[in-house]
Amino acid sequence: MDVDLLRLVARGDPAALRALVSRHLPRVLRMAERLTGNPSDAEEIAQETMIRLWRVARTWKPEGARFDTWLYRVTVNLCIDRQRKRPMESLDGVAEMASSEKGAFAAVHGGQMNTLVRQLLECLPEKQRIALVLSYYEELTSREVAEIMETTPGAVLGLLFRGRQALKGMLTAAGVEGWDSEPET
Amino acid sequence: MNQKPEDDADILGVFGADPKRWPPDRRAATEQRLRDDLRARRAWAEAARLDAVLDGYGLADDPARLAAVGEAILAEIAGMEDADDWALGPIGWPQGLGVASAVGLLTAALLVFGLPMATGTEAGLHDMLASTLWLGTY
């Protein structure tokens, strides 16, 4: 389907381009927003990704990488470039946010939870963050994540394990109350 | 907890508490371990709490935003299409080759038809360029 649309895009078919963009934009945008933590950066990255899609259509070789793997790899690489130009997020922001969450953790969907988790993800090492976003949020398999990250599925499992461990450590260190207590059933 | 994510003991530490996320070939063994092992159940509860934190970062697709970003992308590309030679691609103007052949033929034309150029007649120059571009296209 994607490859058929790409062929049409290569012939200058605007409807095919529109179909490809509408098919992949939601995930690309979501992925970029979680990886950069910034909605407007995510929109620019999504735009650049789609422009690259359009440019590659003329030379796309179906026997190469899967189209969606290629597309998500471009998205991830653009996010990495963008993140490397920005200053590192510190844990101070998480602690500050956590203190305002104290006592409210049980209501996980509280207003500031998005911000708290965004900051936690930003504090993770780059590869752990990417693996976690692709695996947990985008529900890609370890093999798919490995292809996007150009590594092995085993390495992805290690990144996921260490990423989750690091998140638990950060939540504890930041004093997010209630996160490590037994859930009420 | 074992630090090797390949082991069943670490499925929870890698994929979290939701069995749907576990590799299908490891699901039964992990569920059995949860029934048999108190430590595994504690690990499951901890994984479930972390999942709840992660699930707090919800990003619902906003149709209006998606439409706006999508239209901006298509407009940007349409602008580029006007600006570069891509639109000529399907007609058969291979970039680079076309420019090279145009330069070569223009040089040859200058040698062969030096008189019209020397006299500076606009019509002669126009004809020459037209024939050069035509040859370059095919």
GROMACS .gro file of C-alpha atoms in nm:
model
  323
    1MET     CA    1   0.000   0.000   0.000
    2ASP     CA    2   0.267   0.252   0.105
    3VAL     CA    3   0.492   0.146  -0.180
    4ASP     CA    4   0.207   0.177  -0.431
    5LEU     CA    5   0.134   0.526  -0.303
    6LEU     CA    6   0.503   0.614  -0.322
    7ARG     CA    7   0.510   0.511  -0.687
    8LEU     CA    8   0.218   0.742  -0.754
    9VAL     CA    9   0.385   1.024  -0.561
   10ALA     CA   10   0.694   0.975  -0.777
   11ARG     CA   11   0.474   1.035  -1.080
   12GLY     CA   12   0.354   1.360  -0.929
   13ASP     CA   13   0.016   1.241  -0.803
   14PRO     CA   14  -0.097   1.491  -0.535
   15ALA     CA   15  -0.380   1.265  -0.411
   16ALA     CA   16  -0.129   0.990  -0.337
   17LEU     CA   17   0.089   1.236  -0.146
   18ARG     CA   18  -0.211   1.351   0.053
   19ALA     CA   19  -0.301   0.990   0.131
   20LEU     CA   20   0.051   0.907   0.249
   21VAL     CA   21   0.069   1.217   0.466
   22SER     CA   22  -0.268   1.159   0.627
   23ARG     CA   23  -0.182   0.792   0.681
   24HIS     CA   24   0.144   0.854   0.863
   25LEU     CA   25   0.124   1.205   1.006
   26PRO     CA   26  -0.059   1.115   1.332
   27ARG     CA   27   0.203   0.866   1.442
   28VAL     CA   28   0.499   1.075   1.323
   29LEU     CA   29   0.367   1.379   1.508
   30ARG     CA   30   0.293   1.186   1.827
   31MET     CA   31   0.631   1.016   1.819
   32ALA     CA   32   0.814   1.345   1.764
   33GLU     CA   33   0.621   1.514   2.044
   34ARG     CA   34   0.709   1.243   2.294
   35LEU     CA   35   1.072   1.235   2.181
   36THR     CA   36   1.126   1.610   2.188
   37GLY     CA   37   0.873   1.700   2.457
   38ASN     CA   38   0.780   2.003   2.253
   39PRO     CA   39   0.465   2.031   2.036
   40SER     CA   40   0.596   2.298   1.800
   41ASP     CA   41   0.928   2.118   1.750
   42ALA     CA   42   0.724   1.806   1.679
   43GLU     CA   43   0.524   1.985   1.410
   44GLU     CA   44   0.841   2.109   1.239
   45ILE     CA   45   0.994   1.762   1.255
   46ALA     CA   46   0.677   1.605   1.115
   47GLN     CA   47   0.687   1.856   0.830
   48GLU     CA   48   1.052   1.786   0.753
   49THR     CA   49   0.989   1.410   0.769
   50MET     CA   50   0.707   1.437   0.516
   51ILE     CA   51   0.914   1.656   0.285
   52ARG     CA   52   1.184   1.388   0.293
   53LEU     CA   53   0.919   1.129   0.216
   54TRP     CA   54   0.819   1.329  -0.091
   55ARG     CA   55   1.181   1.369  -0.199
   56VAL     CA   56   1.264   1.000  -0.157
   57ALA     CA   57   0.960   0.882  -0.354
   58ARG     CA   58   1.142   0.918  -0.687
   59THR     CA   59   1.431   0.699  -0.584
   60TRP     CA   60   1.259   0.457  -0.345
   61LYS     CA   61   1.372   0.097  -0.389
   62PRO     CA   62   1.114  -0.150  -0.255
   63GLU     CA   63   1.380  -0.412  -0.192
   64GLY     CA   64   1.547  -0.189   0.067
   65ALA     CA   65   1.420  -0.105   0.416
   66ARG     CA   66   1.047  -0.121   0.490
   67PHE     CA   67   0.886   0.214   0.422
   68ASP     CA   68   0.751   0.269   0.773
   69THR     CA   69   1.084   0.169   0.928
   70TRP     CA   70   1.255   0.426   0.708
   71LEU     CA   71   0.996   0.691   0.792
   72TYR     CA   72   1.021   0.641   1.169
   73ARG     CA   73   1.399   0.632   1.150
   74VAL     CA   74   1.396   0.971   0.977
   75THR     CA   75   1.161   1.103   1.247
   76VAL     CA   76   1.380   0.969   1.527
   77ASN     CA   77   1.699   1.108   1.371
   78LEU     CA   78   1.544   1.452   1.326
   79CYS     CA   79   1.434   1.443   1.691
   80ILE     CA   80   1.788   1.350   1.798
   81ASP     CA   81   1.932   1.640   1.598
   82ARG     CA   82   1.682   1.878   1.752
   83GLN     CA   83   1.738   1.753   2.106
   84ARG     CA   84   2.115   1.779   2.078
   85LYS     CA   85   2.082   2.148   2.001
   86ARG     CA   86   1.880   2.207   2.317
   87PRO     CA   87   2.009   2.228   2.673
   88MET     CA   88   1.966   1.916   2.887
   89GLU     CA   89   1.663   1.899   3.111
   90SER     CA   90   1.762   1.865   3.474
   91LEU     CA   91   1.596   1.659   3.744
   92ASP     CA   92   1.521   1.981   3.934
   93GLY     CA   93   1.219   2.042   3.714
   94VAL     CA   94   1.093   1.693   3.786
   95ALA     CA   95   1.138   1.738   4.162
   96GLU     CA   96   0.956   2.070   4.147
   97MET     CA   97   0.675   1.917   3.951
   98ALA     CA   98   0.670   1.612   4.177
   99SER     CA   99   0.633   1.824   4.488
  100SER     CA  100   0.320   1.977   4.343
  101GLU     CA  101   0.192   1.628   4.271
  102LYS     CA  102   0.232   1.503   4.626
  103GLY     CA  103  -0.077   1.340   4.754
  104ALA     CA  104  -0.232   1.357   4.414
  105PHE     CA  105  -0.056   1.065   4.254
  106ALA     CA  106  -0.343   0.824   4.292
  107ALA     CA  107  -0.530   1.046   4.051
  108VAL     CA  108  -0.280   0.968   3.779
  109HIS     CA  109  -0.467   1.169   3.522
  110GLY     CA  110  -0.419   1.490   3.717
  111GLY     CA  111  -0.353   1.798   3.509
  112GLN     CA  112   0.024   1.808   3.554
  113MET     CA  113   0.090   1.440   3.490
  114ASN     CA  114   0.166   1.498   3.122
  115THR     CA  115   0.432   1.751   3.216
  116LEU     CA  116   0.580   1.530   3.485
  117VAL     CA  117   0.618   1.230   3.254
  118ARG     CA  118   0.747   1.449   2.972
  119GLN     CA  119   1.020   1.579   3.201
  120LEU     CA  120   1.103   1.230   3.323
  121LEU     CA  121   1.142   1.108   2.966
  122GLU     CA  122   1.364   1.406   2.882
  123CYS     CA  123   1.594   1.312   3.169
  124LEU     CA  124   1.647   0.962   3.030
  125PRO     CA  125   1.952   0.886   2.819
  126GLU     CA  126   1.867   0.936   2.452
  127LYS     CA  127   1.860   0.570   2.344
  128GLN     CA  128   1.655   0.460   2.642
  129ARG     CA  129   1.402   0.736   2.571
  130ILE     CA  130   1.375   0.639   2.206
  131ALA     CA  131   1.335   0.268   2.284
  132LEU     CA  132   1.070   0.341   2.545
  133VAL     CA  133   0.869   0.577   2.324
  134LEU     CA  134   0.874   0.340   2.027
  135SER     CA  135   0.802   0.029   2.231
  136TYR     CA  136   0.570   0.147   2.507
  137TYR     CA  137   0.379   0.428   2.341
  138GLU     CA  138   0.390   0.326   1.976
  139GLU     CA  139   0.367  -0.044   2.061
  140LEU     CA  140   0.626  -0.148   1.807
  141THR     CA  141   0.793  -0.487   1.854
  142SER     CA  142   1.151  -0.511   1.977
  143ARG     CA  143   1.252  -0.616   1.628
  144GLU     CA  144   1.086  -0.312   1.470
  145VAL     CA  145   1.243  -0.082   1.728
  146ALA     CA  146   1.580  -0.243   1.662
  147GLU     CA  147   1.545  -0.181   1.288
  148ILE     CA  148   1.458   0.184   1.345
  149MET     CA  149   1.743   0.232   1.591
  150GLU     CA  150   1.981   0.025   1.377
  151THR     CA  151   2.068  -0.207   1.661
  152THR     CA  152   1.976  -0.559   1.777
  153PRO     CA  153   1.650  -0.667   1.944
  154GLY     CA  154   1.856  -0.780   2.243
  155ALA     CA  155   2.004  -0.433   2.280
  156VAL     CA  156   1.653  -0.286   2.267
  157LEU     CA  157   1.542  -0.512   2.553
  158GLY     CA  158   1.838  -0.389   2.754
  159LEU     CA  159   1.752  -0.026   2.680
  160LEU     CA  160   1.390  -0.081   2.783
  161PHE     CA  161   1.491  -0.252   3.104
  162ARG     CA  162   1.741   0.018   3.199
  163GLY     CA  163   1.501   0.293   3.094
  164ARG     CA  164   1.224   0.165   3.319
  165GLN     CA  165   1.469   0.115   3.604
  166ALA     CA  166   1.591   0.473   3.559
  167LEU     CA  167   1.236   0.607   3.559
  168LYS     CA  168   1.162   0.426   3.885
  169GLY     CA  169   1.478   0.570   4.035
  170MET     CA  170   1.387   0.921   3.922
  171LEU     CA  171   1.035   0.896   4.061
  172THR     CA  172   1.171   0.784   4.394
  173ALA     CA  173   1.449   1.046   4.394
  174ALA     CA  174   1.205   1.320   4.303
  175GLY     CA  175   0.981   1.219   4.589
  176VAL     CA  176   0.670   1.161   4.385
  177GLU     CA  177   0.451   1.051   4.667
  178GLY     CA  178   0.253   0.736   4.628
  179TRP     CA  179   0.416   0.612   4.312
  180ASP     CA  180   0.587   0.319   4.484
  181SER     CA  181   0.310   0.220   4.720
  182GLU     CA  182   0.079  -0.074   4.659
  183PRO     CA  183  -0.204   0.020   4.425
  184GLU     CA  184  -0.554   0.023   4.565
  185THR     CA  185  -0.772  -0.245   4.418
  186MET     CA  186   1.572  -0.895   4.037
  187ASN     CA  187   1.782  -1.059   3.769
  188GLN     CA  188   1.953  -0.801   3.548
  189LYS     CA  189   1.930  -1.002   3.226
  190PRO     CA  190   1.623  -0.897   3.030
  191GLU     CA  191   1.630  -1.220   2.831
  192ASP     CA  192   1.509  -1.410   3.139
  193ASP     CA  193   1.142  -1.455   3.221
  194ALA     CA  194   1.208  -1.275   3.548
  195ASP     CA  195   1.269  -0.952   3.356
  196ILE     CA  196   0.977  -0.954   3.115
  197LEU     CA  197   0.800  -0.723   3.360
  198GLY     CA  198   1.102  -0.498   3.386
  199VAL     CA  199   1.122  -0.467   3.008
  200PHE     CA  200   0.762  -0.462   2.890
  201GLY     CA  201   0.563  -0.365   3.198
  202ALA     CA  202   0.264  -0.529   3.360
  203ASP     CA  203   0.023  -0.568   3.069
  204PRO     CA  204   0.038  -0.924   2.931
  205LYS     CA  205  -0.060  -0.792   2.588
  206ARG     CA  206   0.282  -0.627   2.570
  207TRP     CA  207   0.473  -0.945   2.656
  208PRO     CA  208   0.622  -1.158   2.380
  209PRO     CA  209   0.358  -1.420   2.299
  210ASP     CA  210   0.602  -1.707   2.343
  211ARG     CA  211   0.683  -1.592   2.700
  212ARG     CA  212   0.334  -1.506   2.815
  213ALA     CA  213   0.230  -1.842   2.960
  214ALA     CA  214   0.555  -1.889   3.153
  215THR     CA  215   0.536  -1.539   3.297
  216GLU     CA  216   0.175  -1.582   3.401
  217GLN     CA  217   0.261  -1.913   3.565
  218ARG     CA  218   0.544  -1.748   3.753
  219LEU     CA  219   0.307  -1.476   3.876
  220ARG     CA  220   0.079  -1.744   4.016
  221ASP     CA  221   0.367  -1.928   4.186
  222ASP     CA  222   0.604  -1.659   4.304
  223LEU     CA  223   0.530  -1.383   4.552
  224ARG     CA  224   0.834  -1.182   4.444
  225ALA     CA  225   0.710  -1.195   4.086
  226ARG     CA  226   0.374  -1.058   4.199
  227ARG     CA  227   0.549  -0.771   4.377
  228ALA     CA  228   0.751  -0.702   4.064
  229TRP     CA  229   0.426  -0.706   3.866
  230ALA     CA  230   0.267  -0.451   4.103
  231GLU     CA  231   0.569  -0.223   4.069
  232ALA     CA  232   0.559  -0.254   3.690
  233ALA     CA  233   0.188  -0.172   3.694
  234ARG     CA  234   0.252   0.148   3.892
  235LEU     CA  235   0.519   0.260   3.648
  236ASP     CA  236   0.281   0.183   3.359
  237ALA     CA  237   0.024   0.407   3.528
  238VAL     CA  238   0.279   0.688   3.539
  239LEU     CA  239   0.368   0.640   3.172
  240ASP     CA  240   0.001   0.622   3.075
  241GLY     CA  241  -0.035   0.965   3.232
  242TYR     CA  242   0.142   1.107   2.926
  243GLY     CA  243  -0.155   1.084   2.697
  244LEU     CA  244  -0.148   1.249   2.357
  245ALA     CA  245  -0.484   1.233   2.191
  246ASP     CA  246  -0.485   1.299   1.818
  247ASP     CA  247  -0.641   1.639   1.760
  248PRO     CA  248  -0.812   1.630   1.418
  249ALA     CA  249  -0.795   2.009   1.375
  250ARG     CA  250  -0.422   2.016   1.453
  251LEU     CA  251  -0.353   1.719   1.226
  252ALA     CA  252  -0.545   1.886   0.945
  253ALA     CA  253  -0.356   2.213   0.992
  254VAL     CA  254  -0.014   2.045   1.000
  255GLY     CA  255  -0.107   1.824   0.705
  256GLU     CA  256  -0.218   2.118   0.495
  257ALA     CA  257   0.097   2.311   0.587
  258ILE     CA  258   0.308   2.017   0.470
  259LEU     CA  259   0.123   1.986   0.140
  260ALA     CA  260   0.147   2.362   0.082
  261GLU     CA  261   0.521   2.356   0.154
  262ILE     CA  262   0.573   2.072  -0.091
  263ALA     CA  263   0.356   2.238  -0.355
  264GLY     CA  264   0.573   2.548  -0.322
  265MET     CA  265   0.883   2.339  -0.370
  266GLU     CA  266   0.735   2.168  -0.671
  267ASP     CA  267   0.693   2.506  -0.836
  268ALA     CA  268   1.039   2.614  -0.734
  269ASP     CA  269   1.253   2.325  -0.853
  270ASP     CA  270   1.271   2.092  -1.151
  271TRP     CA  271   1.088   1.801  -0.990
  272ALA     CA  272   0.775   1.868  -1.191
  273LEU     CA  273   0.979   1.814  -1.506
  274GLY     CA  274   1.093   1.472  -1.386
  275PRO     CA  275   0.815   1.265  -1.542
  276ILE     CA  276   0.861   1.453  -1.874
  277GLY     CA  277   1.216   1.325  -1.884
  278TRP     CA  278   1.453   1.601  -1.794
  279PRO     CA  279   1.717   1.422  -1.594
  280GLN     CA  280   1.872   1.681  -1.369
  281GLY     CA  281   2.248   1.718  -1.406
  282LEU     CA  282   2.256   1.537  -1.737
  283GLY     CA  283   2.026   1.799  -1.886
  284VAL     CA  284   2.240   2.082  -1.757
  285ALA     CA  285   2.561   1.912  -1.871
  286SER     CA  286   2.429   1.845  -2.218
  287ALA     CA  287   2.290   2.197  -2.241
  288VAL     CA  288   2.630   2.342  -2.154
  289GLY     CA  289   2.805   2.111  -2.400
  290LEU     CA  290   2.567   2.183  -2.682
  291LEU     CA  291   2.577   2.554  -2.612
  292THR     CA  292   2.956   2.540  -2.641
  293ALA     CA  293   2.930   2.347  -2.967
  294ALA     CA  294   2.671   2.590  -3.096
  295LEU     CA  295   2.897   2.881  -3.019
  296LEU     CA  296   3.170   2.722  -3.230
  297VAL     CA  297   2.944   2.630  -3.519
  298PHE     CA  298   2.714   2.931  -3.516
  299GLY     CA  299   2.965   3.187  -3.401
  300LEU     CA  300   2.843   3.446  -3.652
  301PRO     CA  301   2.497   3.506  -3.508
  302MET     CA  302   2.646   3.530  -3.161
  303ALA     CA  303   2.919   3.760  -3.282
  304THR     CA  304   2.667   3.985  -3.448
  305GLY     CA  305   2.454   3.967  -3.136
  306THR     CA  306   2.123   3.903  -3.314
  307GLU     CA  307   1.865   3.821  -3.056
  308ALA     CA  308   1.674   3.589  -3.288
  309GLY     CA  309   1.987   3.385  -3.361
  310LEU     CA  310   2.062   3.348  -2.992
  311HIS     CA  311   1.704   3.252  -2.917
  312ASP     CA  312   1.699   2.984  -3.189
  313MET     CA  313   2.024   2.843  -3.066
  314LEU     CA  314   1.911   2.824  -2.705
  315ALA     CA  315   1.581   2.671  -2.807
  316SER     CA  316   1.751   2.399  -3.010
  317THR     CA  317   1.997   2.334  -2.730
  318LEU     CA  318   1.725   2.297  -2.468
  319TRP     CA  319   1.520   2.079  -2.699
  320LEU     CA  320   1.816   1.847  -2.753
  321GLY     CA  321   1.890   1.847  -2.385
  322THR     CA  322   1.542   1.734  -2.304
  323TYR     CA  323   1.547   1.422  -2.518
   0.00000   0.00000   0.00000
